[in-house]
Amino acid sequence: MANTVTLTAADGSTVQFIDEIKASGGMKDVYFSPNRDYVVAFFRGSADAATRERLSVITTVYRDRIFNQIGGDYWKNLFCWPTAMVEHNGRLGVVVPFYAPEFFFKHGSRNNDMLAIKGREKEGKWFASPSNRNKFIDQRELGNWMLQIKLCLQIARAVRRMHSAGLAHSDLSYRNVLIDPSTGRACLIDIDGLVVPGKYPPDVVGTPDFIAPECVATAHLKRDDPQRKLPSIATDRHALAVLVYMYLLLRHPLRGDKVHDLNDPQRDEELSMGERALFVEHPTDASNRIKLANVKPAELPWKDTAKMPFGIVGPYLGELFTKAFIDGLHNPSLRPSADDWETALVKTVDLLQPCPNTACEQGWYVFDNKAKPRCPFCGTAFSGPLPVLNLYSSQREGSFRPDNHRLMVYSGQSLFQWHTNRNIVPNEKITEAQKKRVGYFVLHQGAWFLVNEGMPDLMELPAKTPVPVGGKVALEDGKQLLMSREPGGRLVVVQMANQ
């Protein structure tokens, strides 16, 4: 039986751990606390002053800045943030909360857990490959496409919060993000390597597949060379775009079949991920397309970019993929911010439509505003009229402008205050009262209705006919509904698609 070690952390708290290595990463050894409510991770090698200072600031100043502000409790679920710094036998370590239960595999892999993953943590890499998902991962762990979008939203939100505090993760990848597709939850880990620009430089260059092209292209230079590009907020933005693309499309945006050096595989890799990196779906340069002849059956249909183009993610995310992998791939200043991804993901959730095919593996798809909408995953067409709500908001009394935001209707779909008022944003600052549903949609005898549960101002225009709370209003093509008269209040114009 291993000994239990008791220490006093830098903040004065008592820390205990069982003196037995339970996990090892590239830089740290991990030990469990007796109650398994936290772990202690010790860095290998002797402690240096710079590392000590960085860990001290991450566990105090920056922790306080994120968790002790308005909405601070929200972040406890999205970050596995170190709580204290410790030192033992000349080694520095951090105390980190134990991962939440949903971030461990509940079910073994298929074929009698041939991968022995039951009980292991759900690193995102397990879920980013179509062959893993198709051949190994238990169906109950996979969730659906709506939940994939929601976990991407949580990742974007966590990165946005980190960047707004002036911090870069430096190694954002599917190894350092835990995800649970069955609940749509995500959590950023390995926070102890955070980069404070201009103060604490990065310990690592990053994880292959997620390192920004400018870092790959200058990796041969010495660390202190002014031309060398090191991890930063700009390189995090590249990694975030890759993560969202991989989780939604199950392929890498740069790993096509273009060969840059036939004789030197290492040089070929450096060029394809670095100075000559090229989007596999580039609209005018098809030289890096994924060739179907090289694709395994278990990777289909995801690696078939003609059948599953990135356009299936909808207009908001599609625009950001263009900015990230065409405009900003070699120009970091043009990359979308985490805030851009968060906004686009929220708006994309509002475009989702349930697939009518109950056997469809993805269950949801983004409505593409075509005359005949159909699920891109299983090919099932939608039948019957389909209301789409186009949202407008007032900058001043009586004047409404389009918000470039639409809400798809389906039976049971909910309406919330962030739909009725553009000044309410569904993020960590939202109040409990603002989370309450204010209406829902129902299909009754072939007609669509909006049932008013909490909109005292709801009225039909131009006649200004009130729709009382508890009442309902039919959704017909061209109908205008004023949902709120407060500043930022929205007007809805109904469009009937698939007539």
Short mmCIF file of C-alpha atoms in Angstrom, two decimals, residues 32-425:
data_model
loop_
_atom_site.label_atom_id
_atom_site.label_comp_id
_atom_site.label_asym_id
_atom_site.label_seq_id
_atom_site.Cartn_x
_atom_site.Cartn_y
_atom_site.Cartn_z
CA PHE A 32 -4.51 11.08 -6.74
CA SER A 33 -5.79 12.54 -3.48
CA PRO A 34 -7.15 9.95 -0.97
CA ASN A 35 -10.77 10.90 -1.76
CA ARG A 36 -10.17 11.30 -5.51
CA ASP A 37 -11.61 14.81 -5.42
CA TYR A 38 -8.40 16.36 -6.75
CA VAL A 39 -5.05 15.33 -8.23
CA VAL A 40 -1.54 16.62 -7.67
CA ALA A 41 0.54 16.92 -10.83
CA PHE A 42 4.30 17.30 -10.38
CA PHE A 43 6.57 18.61 -13.12
CA ARG A 44 9.56 16.46 -13.89
CA GLY A 45 12.95 17.98 -13.23
CA SER A 46 13.97 20.60 -10.70
CA ALA A 47 11.88 23.72 -10.12
CA ASP A 48 13.09 26.95 -11.75
CA ALA A 49 12.15 30.48 -10.70
CA ALA A 50 10.25 31.32 -13.92
CA THR A 51 8.01 28.22 -13.67
CA ARG A 52 7.40 28.90 -9.98
CA GLU A 53 6.35 32.48 -10.73
CA ARG A 54 4.05 31.44 -13.58
CA LEU A 55 2.30 28.71 -11.54
CA SER A 56 1.91 31.12 -8.64
CA VAL A 57 0.20 33.73 -10.86
CA ILE A 58 -2.02 31.15 -12.62
CA THR A 59 -3.26 29.69 -9.28
CA THR A 60 -3.85 33.11 -7.67
CA VAL A 61 -4.18 36.28 -9.78
CA TYR A 62 -5.59 34.74 -12.97
CA ARG A 63 -7.73 32.20 -11.15
CA ASP A 64 -9.25 35.02 -9.11
CA ARG A 65 -9.76 37.12 -12.25
CA ILE A 66 -11.84 34.39 -13.90
CA PHE A 67 -13.68 32.67 -11.04
CA ASN A 68 -14.33 35.56 -8.65
CA GLN A 69 -16.15 37.82 -11.13
CA ILE A 70 -19.78 38.00 -12.29
CA GLY A 71 -20.63 34.58 -13.79
CA GLY A 72 -17.49 33.07 -12.22
CA ASP A 73 -19.26 29.87 -11.12
CA TYR A 74 -20.10 29.14 -14.76
CA TRP A 75 -16.42 28.66 -15.59
CA LYS A 76 -15.89 25.89 -13.02
CA ASN A 77 -17.50 23.47 -15.46
CA LEU A 78 -15.54 24.67 -18.50
CA PHE A 79 -12.02 24.80 -17.04
CA CYS A 80 -10.07 22.31 -14.98
CA TRP A 81 -8.12 25.17 -13.41
CA PRO A 82 -5.26 24.58 -10.94
CA THR A 83 -6.27 25.67 -7.43
CA ALA A 84 -2.89 25.76 -5.65
CA MET A 85 0.86 25.34 -6.13
CA VAL A 86 2.87 22.80 -4.11
CA GLU A 87 6.50 21.75 -3.79
CA HIS A 88 7.85 18.34 -2.76
CA ASN A 89 11.34 16.86 -2.93
CA GLY A 90 12.54 19.74 -5.11
CA ARG A 91 9.70 19.33 -7.63
CA LEU A 92 6.98 21.87 -8.33
CA GLY A 93 3.39 20.77 -8.71
CA VAL A 94 -0.18 21.98 -9.00
CA VAL A 95 -3.40 20.86 -7.34
CA VAL A 96 -6.14 20.34 -9.94
CA PRO A 97 -9.80 19.33 -9.44
CA PHE A 98 -10.68 15.77 -10.47
CA TYR A 99 -12.50 15.63 -13.81
CA ALA A 100 -16.31 15.51 -13.68
CA PRO A 101 -17.75 11.94 -14.00
CA GLU A 102 -19.16 12.50 -17.51
CA PHE A 103 -15.63 12.99 -18.86
CA PHE A 104 -14.81 9.31 -18.28
CA PHE A 105 -16.00 6.57 -20.65
CA LYS A 106 -19.00 4.82 -19.09
CA HIS A 107 -19.06 2.12 -21.77
CA GLY A 108 -16.18 0.11 -23.20
CA SER A 109 -15.33 0.21 -26.89
CA ARG A 110 -17.14 -2.17 -29.23
CA ASN A 111 -16.08 -5.84 -29.38
CA ASN A 112 -15.64 -6.41 -25.63
CA ASP A 113 -13.79 -3.15 -25.02
CA MET A 114 -10.95 -4.08 -27.34
CA LEU A 115 -9.42 -0.61 -26.82
CA ALA A 116 -9.71 -0.88 -22.99
CA ILE A 117 -11.17 2.62 -22.72
CA LYS A 118 -13.87 2.05 -20.09
CA GLY A 119 -13.09 4.37 -17.18
CA ARG A 120 -10.52 6.38 -19.16
CA GLU A 121 -10.91 10.12 -19.71
CA LYS A 122 -12.66 11.27 -22.87
CA GLU A 123 -9.92 13.10 -24.69
CA GLY A 124 -11.40 14.80 -27.73
CA LYS A 125 -9.19 12.81 -30.12
CA TRP A 126 -11.38 9.72 -29.58
CA PHE A 127 -14.30 11.53 -31.18
CA ALA A 128 -12.61 13.51 -33.99
CA SER A 129 -11.98 10.56 -36.31
CA PRO A 130 -14.75 8.85 -38.31
CA SER A 131 -13.04 5.46 -38.10
CA ASN A 132 -12.86 5.65 -34.28
CA ARG A 133 -16.53 6.59 -34.10
CA ASN A 134 -17.68 4.03 -36.67
CA LYS A 135 -15.59 1.09 -35.50
CA PHE A 136 -14.81 1.48 -31.82
CA ILE A 137 -16.81 4.00 -29.75
CA ASP A 138 -20.03 2.75 -28.16
CA GLN A 139 -23.07 4.40 -29.78
CA ARG A 140 -24.26 5.64 -26.37
CA GLU A 141 -21.15 7.83 -26.05
CA LEU A 142 -21.59 9.59 -29.40
CA GLY A 143 -24.54 11.95 -28.89
CA ASN A 144 -25.83 13.76 -31.99
CA TRP A 145 -24.92 16.70 -34.20
CA MET A 146 -26.73 19.28 -32.07
CA LEU A 147 -24.71 18.19 -29.03
CA GLN A 148 -21.49 18.37 -31.11
CA ILE A 149 -22.33 22.01 -31.91
CA LYS A 150 -23.09 22.71 -28.24
CA LEU A 151 -19.78 21.29 -27.02
CA CYS A 152 -17.97 23.40 -29.67
CA LEU A 153 -19.84 26.39 -28.23
CA GLN A 154 -18.53 25.58 -24.75
CA ILE A 155 -14.96 25.33 -26.05
CA ALA A 156 -15.27 28.66 -27.89
CA ARG A 157 -16.72 30.28 -24.78
CA ALA A 158 -13.88 29.02 -22.55
CA VAL A 159 -11.23 30.19 -25.04
CA ARG A 160 -12.96 33.59 -25.34
CA ARG A 161 -12.85 34.00 -21.55
CA MET A 162 -9.18 33.04 -21.39
CA HIS A 163 -8.23 35.43 -24.19
CA SER A 164 -10.20 38.29 -22.64
CA ALA A 165 -8.06 37.82 -19.50
CA GLY A 166 -4.96 38.27 -21.69
CA LEU A 167 -4.01 34.57 -21.58
CA ALA A 168 -3.23 32.11 -24.37
CA HIS A 169 -3.60 28.36 -23.83
CA SER A 170 -0.56 27.63 -26.07
CA ASP A 171 -1.44 23.95 -26.59
CA LEU A 172 -5.10 23.98 -27.53
CA SER A 173 -5.83 20.59 -29.12
CA TYR A 174 -8.07 17.56 -28.84
CA ARG A 175 -5.62 16.18 -26.26
CA ASN A 176 -6.18 19.13 -23.93
CA VAL A 177 -9.96 19.34 -24.26
CA LEU A 178 -12.20 16.75 -22.64
CA ILE A 179 -15.57 16.35 -24.32
CA ASP A 180 -18.73 14.38 -23.68
CA PRO A 181 -20.76 14.22 -26.91
CA SER A 182 -23.57 12.41 -25.07
CA THR A 183 -24.31 15.57 -23.01
CA GLY A 184 -22.70 18.30 -25.17
CA ARG A 185 -20.21 19.24 -22.46
CA ALA A 186 -16.56 20.25 -22.80
CA CYS A 187 -13.74 21.16 -20.42
CA LEU A 188 -10.30 22.70 -21.06
CA ILE A 189 -7.43 21.01 -19.22
CA ASP A 190 -3.64 21.50 -18.88
CA ILE A 191 -4.13 25.13 -17.85
CA ASP A 192 -0.74 25.21 -16.10
CA GLY A 193 1.04 25.93 -19.41
CA LEU A 194 -0.81 29.21 -20.04
CA VAL A 195 1.08 31.93 -21.87
CA VAL A 196 0.96 35.52 -20.63
CA PRO A 197 2.11 37.51 -23.69
CA GLY A 198 5.26 39.46 -22.96
CA LYS A 199 5.64 37.96 -19.50
CA TYR A 200 5.49 34.14 -19.36
CA PRO A 201 6.61 32.48 -22.61
CA PRO A 202 5.22 29.10 -23.71
CA ASP A 203 6.69 25.82 -22.43
CA VAL A 204 5.55 23.90 -25.49
CA VAL A 205 5.14 24.55 -29.20
CA GLY A 206 1.81 22.71 -29.33
CA THR A 207 0.33 19.44 -30.57
CA PRO A 208 0.80 18.42 -34.25
CA ASP A 209 -2.38 19.07 -36.29
CA PHE A 210 -3.14 22.16 -34.19
CA ILE A 211 0.09 24.17 -34.45
CA ALA A 212 -0.43 27.33 -36.52
CA PRO A 213 1.39 27.35 -39.90
CA GLU A 214 3.64 30.27 -38.89
CA CYS A 215 4.88 28.27 -35.87
CA VAL A 216 5.58 25.19 -38.00
CA ALA A 217 7.35 27.28 -40.66
CA THR A 218 9.69 28.92 -38.11
CA ALA A 219 10.20 25.92 -35.78
CA HIS A 220 13.78 25.46 -37.04
CA LEU A 221 14.82 28.87 -35.66
CA LYS A 222 16.15 29.37 -32.13
CA ARG A 223 13.57 30.30 -29.50
CA ASP A 224 15.06 33.78 -29.05
CA ASP A 225 15.18 34.51 -32.80
CA PRO A 226 12.85 37.49 -33.48
CA GLN A 227 11.55 35.68 -36.60
CA ARG A 228 10.48 32.63 -34.59
CA LYS A 229 6.71 32.51 -34.04
CA LEU A 230 5.66 31.08 -30.67
CA PRO A 231 2.21 30.17 -29.28
CA SER A 232 -0.04 33.17 -28.64
CA ILE A 233 -3.69 34.22 -28.77
CA ALA A 234 -3.38 34.33 -32.60
CA THR A 235 -2.17 30.70 -32.73
CA ASP A 236 -4.94 29.64 -30.30
CA ARG A 237 -7.41 31.05 -32.83
CA HIS A 238 -6.04 28.71 -35.50
CA ALA A 239 -6.24 25.73 -33.13
CA LEU A 240 -9.83 26.62 -32.14
CA ALA A 241 -10.89 26.74 -35.81
CA VAL A 242 -9.29 23.32 -36.39
CA LEU A 243 -11.08 21.87 -33.35
CA VAL A 244 -14.51 23.13 -34.47
CA TYR A 245 -13.93 21.88 -38.03
CA MET A 246 -12.79 18.44 -36.82
CA TYR A 247 -15.62 17.95 -34.31
CA LEU A 248 -18.31 18.91 -36.85
CA LEU A 249 -16.82 17.37 -40.03
CA LEU A 250 -14.55 14.60 -38.65
CA ARG A 251 -11.58 15.45 -40.87
CA HIS A 252 -8.58 17.78 -40.69
CA PRO A 253 -8.84 21.03 -42.70
CA LEU A 254 -5.24 20.87 -43.98
CA ARG A 255 -4.56 17.13 -44.34
CA GLY A 256 -5.25 16.53 -48.00
CA ASP A 257 -3.28 14.53 -50.55
CA LYS A 258 -0.93 17.17 -51.95
CA VAL A 259 2.73 16.07 -51.77
CA HIS A 260 5.36 18.81 -51.40
CA ASP A 261 8.49 16.65 -51.11
CA LEU A 262 8.49 13.10 -52.49
CA ASN A 263 11.88 12.21 -51.01
CA ASP A 264 11.68 13.61 -47.46
CA PRO A 265 8.51 12.81 -45.45
CA GLN A 266 9.58 15.13 -42.60
CA ARG A 267 10.08 18.06 -44.98
CA ASP A 268 6.77 17.23 -46.70
CA GLU A 269 5.01 17.39 -43.31
CA GLU A 270 6.67 20.71 -42.43
CA LEU A 271 5.59 22.26 -45.72
CA SER A 272 2.02 20.89 -45.71
CA MET A 273 1.39 22.11 -42.14
CA GLY A 274 3.59 25.20 -42.40
CA GLU A 275 4.48 27.64 -45.15
CA ARG A 276 2.52 25.82 -47.89
CA ALA A 277 -0.50 24.82 -45.78
CA LEU A 278 -3.63 24.73 -47.96
CA PHE A 279 -7.28 24.21 -47.04
CA VAL A 280 -8.57 20.86 -48.36
CA GLU A 281 -11.76 22.65 -49.49
CA HIS A 282 -10.12 25.73 -51.02
CA PRO A 283 -12.62 26.98 -53.63
CA THR A 284 -10.08 27.90 -56.35
CA ASP A 285 -7.10 25.64 -55.58
CA ALA A 286 -8.10 21.97 -55.57
CA SER A 287 -4.52 20.63 -55.38
CA ASN A 288 -4.87 19.54 -51.72
CA ARG A 289 -8.22 17.77 -52.03
CA ILE A 290 -8.69 14.47 -50.16
CA LYS A 291 -8.58 11.73 -52.82
CA LEU A 292 -11.33 9.20 -52.33
CA ALA A 293 -9.05 6.43 -53.63
CA ASN A 294 -6.99 6.85 -50.43
CA VAL A 295 -9.97 6.92 -48.05
CA LYS A 296 -10.97 3.85 -46.03
CA PRO A 297 -14.66 2.80 -45.97
CA ALA A 298 -14.88 3.55 -42.23
CA GLU A 299 -13.94 7.19 -42.96
CA LEU A 300 -16.88 7.75 -45.31
CA PRO A 301 -18.90 9.82 -45.91
CA TRP A 302 -16.97 12.39 -43.81
CA LYS A 303 -13.80 12.47 -45.87
CA ASP A 304 -15.76 12.90 -49.09
CA THR A 305 -15.70 16.71 -49.29
CA ALA A 306 -17.99 16.68 -52.35
CA LYS A 307 -20.68 14.84 -50.40
CA MET A 308 -20.00 16.56 -47.05
CA PRO A 309 -18.71 20.05 -47.93
CA PHE A 310 -18.14 22.47 -45.09
CA GLY A 311 -21.25 24.32 -46.29
CA ILE A 312 -23.40 21.81 -44.34
CA VAL A 313 -22.45 23.70 -41.15
CA GLY A 314 -24.55 26.65 -42.33
CA PRO A 315 -23.77 30.26 -43.29
CA TYR A 316 -22.39 31.57 -39.99
CA LEU A 317 -19.82 28.84 -39.36
CA GLY A 318 -19.11 28.50 -43.10
CA GLU A 319 -18.06 32.14 -43.24
CA LEU A 320 -15.69 31.63 -40.29
CA PHE A 321 -14.13 28.51 -41.83
CA THR A 322 -13.42 30.62 -44.94
CA LYS A 323 -11.82 33.32 -42.80
CA ALA A 324 -9.80 30.81 -40.74
CA PHE A 325 -8.53 28.49 -43.48
CA ILE A 326 -8.34 30.78 -46.51
CA ASP A 327 -8.02 34.45 -45.47
CA GLY A 328 -6.34 33.91 -42.10
CA LEU A 329 -4.39 30.68 -42.63
CA HIS A 330 -1.18 32.60 -43.40
CA ASN A 331 -2.37 35.97 -42.09
CA PRO A 332 -3.01 35.58 -38.34
CA SER A 333 -4.62 39.03 -37.98
CA LEU A 334 -7.54 37.86 -40.17
CA ARG A 335 -8.40 34.78 -38.08
CA PRO A 336 -11.82 34.76 -36.38
CA SER A 337 -11.73 35.40 -32.63
CA ALA A 338 -13.17 32.98 -30.07
CA ASP A 339 -15.97 35.54 -29.62
CA ASP A 340 -16.75 35.26 -33.37
CA TRP A 341 -16.99 31.46 -33.04
CA GLU A 342 -19.22 31.73 -29.97
CA THR A 343 -21.65 34.08 -31.75
CA ALA A 344 -21.73 31.93 -34.90
CA LEU A 345 -22.32 28.73 -32.91
CA VAL A 346 -25.21 30.29 -30.96
CA LYS A 347 -26.83 31.41 -34.23
CA THR A 348 -26.19 27.98 -35.80
CA VAL A 349 -28.05 26.23 -32.94
CA ASP A 350 -31.06 28.36 -33.98
CA LEU A 351 -30.83 27.00 -37.56
CA LEU A 352 -30.95 23.35 -36.52
CA GLN A 353 -33.77 21.14 -37.69
CA PRO A 354 -34.49 17.64 -36.35
CA CYS A 355 -34.11 14.96 -39.02
CA PRO A 356 -37.47 13.21 -39.59
CA ASN A 357 -35.61 9.89 -39.98
CA THR A 358 -35.46 8.42 -36.46
CA ALA A 359 -32.61 6.11 -37.54
CA CYS A 360 -30.39 9.04 -38.64
CA GLU A 361 -27.13 8.85 -36.66
CA GLN A 362 -26.72 12.63 -36.45
CA GLY A 363 -30.37 13.42 -35.67
CA TRP A 364 -30.09 17.13 -36.58
CA TYR A 365 -28.91 19.26 -39.48
CA VAL A 366 -28.58 22.95 -40.37
CA PHE A 367 -31.49 24.20 -42.47
CA ASP A 368 -29.96 25.50 -45.71
CA ASN A 369 -32.91 27.62 -46.96
CA LYS A 370 -33.15 25.57 -50.15
CA ALA A 371 -36.53 24.99 -51.75
CA LYS A 372 -36.47 21.33 -50.67
CA PRO A 373 -34.54 20.95 -47.38
CA ARG A 374 -33.04 17.51 -46.74
CA CYS A 375 -30.71 16.02 -44.14
CA PRO A 376 -27.14 15.91 -45.53
CA PHE A 377 -26.27 12.96 -43.30
CA CYS A 378 -28.94 10.45 -44.32
CA GLY A 379 -30.59 12.19 -47.30
CA THR A 380 -34.09 12.28 -45.79
CA ALA A 381 -36.17 15.17 -47.17
CA PHE A 382 -38.39 17.32 -44.98
CA SER A 383 -42.06 17.21 -45.90
CA GLY A 384 -44.67 19.88 -45.24
CA PRO A 385 -44.45 23.66 -44.75
CA LEU A 386 -41.65 24.85 -42.49
CA PRO A 387 -41.72 28.24 -40.74
CA VAL A 388 -38.49 30.24 -40.50
CA LEU A 389 -38.46 33.32 -38.26
CA ASN A 390 -36.32 36.18 -39.57
CA LEU A 391 -35.27 38.40 -36.66
CA TYR A 392 -35.17 42.20 -36.84
CA SER A 393 -34.40 44.61 -34.03
CA SER A 394 -35.03 48.28 -33.35
CA GLN A 395 -32.21 50.77 -32.98
CA ARG A 396 -34.84 53.48 -32.49
CA GLU A 397 -38.64 53.59 -32.09
CA GLY A 398 -40.47 52.10 -35.07
CA SER A 399 -37.35 51.38 -37.14
CA PHE A 400 -36.29 47.74 -37.53
CA ARG A 401 -33.18 46.39 -39.22
CA PRO A 402 -32.30 42.75 -40.05
CA ASP A 403 -30.08 41.02 -37.46
CA ASN A 404 -28.69 38.36 -39.84
CA HIS A 405 -30.20 35.86 -37.40
CA ARG A 406 -32.98 33.36 -38.06
CA LEU A 407 -34.79 30.83 -35.93
CA MET A 408 -35.97 27.52 -37.37
CA VAL A 409 -39.29 26.24 -36.08
CA TYR A 410 -40.02 22.63 -35.19
CA SER A 411 -42.64 21.09 -32.93
CA GLY A 412 -41.64 21.74 -29.33
CA GLN A 413 -38.98 24.33 -30.30
CA SER A 414 -38.59 26.97 -27.58
CA LEU A 415 -38.42 30.75 -27.75
CA PHE A 416 -36.18 32.51 -25.22
CA GLN A 417 -35.52 36.11 -24.18
CA TRP A 418 -32.32 36.21 -26.25
CA HIS A 419 -34.56 35.69 -29.29
CA THR A 420 -37.02 38.42 -28.29
CA ASN A 421 -34.37 41.02 -27.38
CA ARG A 422 -30.98 41.47 -29.06
CA ASN A 423 -29.49 43.02 -25.88
CA ILE A 424 -29.80 39.70 -24.02
CA VAL A 425 -26.95 37.32 -24.87
#
